[in-house]
Amino acid sequence: MEMELSQKTIDAIAYKVAKILKRELKQADELPEMVSTAEAAKILNITPEYMRAIGSRFPRVKGEGRNGRVQYVRSALLQNY
């Protein structure tokens, strides 16, 4: 099924898409820079268990103590995605 769109309709669609993308990017800037293991795994589309296994490949900060929580740098994860 083919449909012809007027230039006015095309411009309106492009404007709407641009507004949505701008809003999405603004929200992404508001996200915290450090993320948990579960969030890091979600960003990389892997399991948290696999994230723990390969975690040393990414910049991270480990909490104090033997069982300190590990936090990963979001921007480094996104660069490698």
PDB file of C-alpha atoms in Angstrom:
ATOM      1  CA  MET A   1       0.000   0.000   0.000  1.00  0.00           C
ATOM      2  CA  GLU A   2       1.517   3.285  -1.123  1.00  0.00           C
ATOM      3  CA  MET A   3       0.543   6.664   0.165  1.00  0.00           C
ATOM      4  CA  GLU A   4       1.605  10.098  -0.956  1.00  0.00           C
ATOM      5  CA  LEU A   5       2.256  12.627   1.767  1.00  0.00           C
ATOM      6  CA  SER A   6       2.282  16.356   1.312  1.00  0.00           C
ATOM      7  CA  GLN A   7       5.397  18.318   2.238  1.00  0.00           C
ATOM      8  CA  LYS A   8       3.427  19.897   5.077  1.00  0.00           C
ATOM      9  CA  THR A   9       2.639  16.437   6.521  1.00  0.00           C
ATOM     10  CA  ILE A  10       6.255  15.303   6.152  1.00  0.00           C
ATOM     11  CA  ASP A  11       7.451  18.458   7.938  1.00  0.00           C
ATOM     12  CA  ALA A  12       4.944  17.902  10.748  1.00  0.00           C
ATOM     13  CA  ILE A  13       6.136  14.309  11.221  1.00  0.00           C
ATOM     14  CA  ALA A  14       9.798  15.377  11.185  1.00  0.00           C
ATOM     15  CA  TYR A  15       9.075  18.101  13.751  1.00  0.00           C
ATOM     16  CA  LYS A  16       7.326  15.625  16.054  1.00  0.00           C
ATOM     17  CA  VAL A  17      10.193  13.121  15.774  1.00  0.00           C
ATOM     18  CA  ALA A  18      12.739  15.860  16.533  1.00  0.00           C
ATOM     19  CA  LYS A  19      10.794  16.877  19.665  1.00  0.00           C
ATOM     20  CA  ILE A  20      10.661  13.279  20.881  1.00  0.00           C
ATOM     21  CA  LEU A  21      14.389  12.735  20.281  1.00  0.00           C
ATOM     22  CA  LYS A  22      15.261  15.989  22.032  1.00  0.00           C
ATOM     23  CA  ARG A  23      13.206  14.958  25.073  1.00  0.00           C
ATOM     24  CA  GLU A  24      14.819  11.493  25.129  1.00  0.00           C
ATOM     25  CA  LEU A  25      18.342  12.943  24.951  1.00  0.00           C
ATOM     26  CA  LYS A  26      17.571  15.442  27.701  1.00  0.00           C
ATOM     27  CA  GLN A  27      16.351  12.628  29.950  1.00  0.00           C
ATOM     28  CA  ALA A  28      19.488  10.611  29.185  1.00  0.00           C
ATOM     29  CA  ASP A  29      21.623  13.542  30.376  1.00  0.00           C
ATOM     30  CA  GLU A  30      19.796  13.524  33.700  1.00  0.00           C
ATOM     31  CA  LEU A  31      20.679   9.888  34.447  1.00  0.00           C
ATOM     32  CA  PRO A  32      23.263   9.218  37.180  1.00  0.00           C
ATOM     33  CA  GLU A  33      26.808   8.607  35.957  1.00  0.00           C
ATOM     34  CA  MET A  34      27.365   5.581  38.222  1.00  0.00           C
ATOM     35  CA  VAL A  35      25.157   2.499  37.850  1.00  0.00           C
ATOM     36  CA  SER A  36      24.766  -0.807  39.686  1.00  0.00           C
ATOM     37  CA  THR A  37      25.762  -4.190  38.300  1.00  0.00           C
ATOM     38  CA  ALA A  38      22.154  -4.943  37.332  1.00  0.00           C
ATOM     39  CA  GLU A  39      21.803  -1.621  35.475  1.00  0.00           C
ATOM     40  CA  ALA A  40      25.170  -2.117  33.761  1.00  0.00           C
ATOM     41  CA  ALA A  41      24.086  -5.566  32.601  1.00  0.00           C
ATOM     42  CA  LYS A  42      20.860  -4.109  31.236  1.00  0.00           C
ATOM     43  CA  ILE A  43      22.779  -1.441  29.302  1.00  0.00           C
ATOM     44  CA  LEU A  44      25.007  -4.112  27.732  1.00  0.00           C
ATOM     45  CA  ASN A  45      22.085  -6.510  27.231  1.00  0.00           C
ATOM     46  CA  ILE A  46      23.747  -9.288  29.225  1.00  0.00           C
ATOM     47  CA  THR A  47      22.934 -11.089  32.477  1.00  0.00           C
ATOM     48  CA  PRO A  48      24.095  -9.663  35.819  1.00  0.00           C
ATOM     49  CA  GLU A  49      26.106 -12.861  36.372  1.00  0.00           C
ATOM     50  CA  TYR A  50      28.027 -12.326  33.127  1.00  0.00           C
ATOM     51  CA  MET A  51      28.497  -8.650  34.035  1.00  0.00           C
ATOM     52  CA  ARG A  52      30.158  -9.716  37.278  1.00  0.00           C
ATOM     53  CA  ALA A  53      32.442 -12.042  35.306  1.00  0.00           C
ATOM     54  CA  ILE A  54      33.570  -9.360  32.822  1.00  0.00           C
ATOM     55  CA  GLY A  55      33.232  -6.354  35.135  1.00  0.00           C
ATOM     56  CA  SER A  56      36.970  -5.733  35.363  1.00  0.00           C
ATOM     57  CA  ARG A  57      36.945  -4.653  31.690  1.00  0.00           C
ATOM     58  CA  PHE A  58      35.038  -1.474  32.585  1.00  0.00           C
ATOM     59  CA  PRO A  59      35.826   1.495  34.828  1.00  0.00           C
ATOM     60  CA  ARG A  60      34.230   0.874  38.202  1.00  0.00           C
ATOM     61  CA  VAL A  61      34.276   1.828  41.846  1.00  0.00           C
ATOM     62  CA  LYS A  62      34.013  -0.775  44.576  1.00  0.00           C
ATOM     63  CA  GLY A  63      32.451   0.065  47.901  1.00  0.00           C
ATOM     64  CA  GLU A  64      34.249  -0.465  51.177  1.00  0.00           C
ATOM     65  CA  GLY A  65      34.543  -3.852  52.784  1.00  0.00           C
ATOM     66  CA  ARG A  66      34.597  -7.356  51.468  1.00  0.00           C
ATOM     67  CA  ASN A  67      31.041  -7.196  50.128  1.00  0.00           C
ATOM     68  CA  GLY A  68      31.091  -3.585  48.924  1.00  0.00           C
ATOM     69  CA  ARG A  69      28.760  -2.737  46.057  1.00  0.00           C
ATOM     70  CA  VAL A  70      30.335  -2.217  42.646  1.00  0.00           C
ATOM     71  CA  GLN A  71      29.296   0.845  40.633  1.00  0.00           C
ATOM     72  CA  TYR A  72      30.114   1.172  36.920  1.00  0.00           C
ATOM     73  CA  VAL A  73      30.615   4.328  34.860  1.00  0.00           C
ATOM     74  CA  ARG A  74      27.584   4.662  32.554  1.00  0.00           C
ATOM     75  CA  SER A  75      29.391   6.562  29.775  1.00  0.00           C
ATOM     76  CA  ALA A  76      32.082   3.861  29.515  1.00  0.00           C
ATOM     77  CA  LEU A  77      29.420   1.172  29.215  1.00  0.00           C
ATOM     78  CA  LEU A  78      27.594   3.098  26.493  1.00  0.00           C
ATOM     79  CA  GLN A  79      30.836   3.575  24.528  1.00  0.00           C
ATOM     80  CA  ASN A  80      31.328  -0.165  24.449  1.00  0.00           C
ATOM     81  CA  TYR A  81      27.746  -1.054  23.637  1.00  0.00           C
TER      82      TYR A  81
END
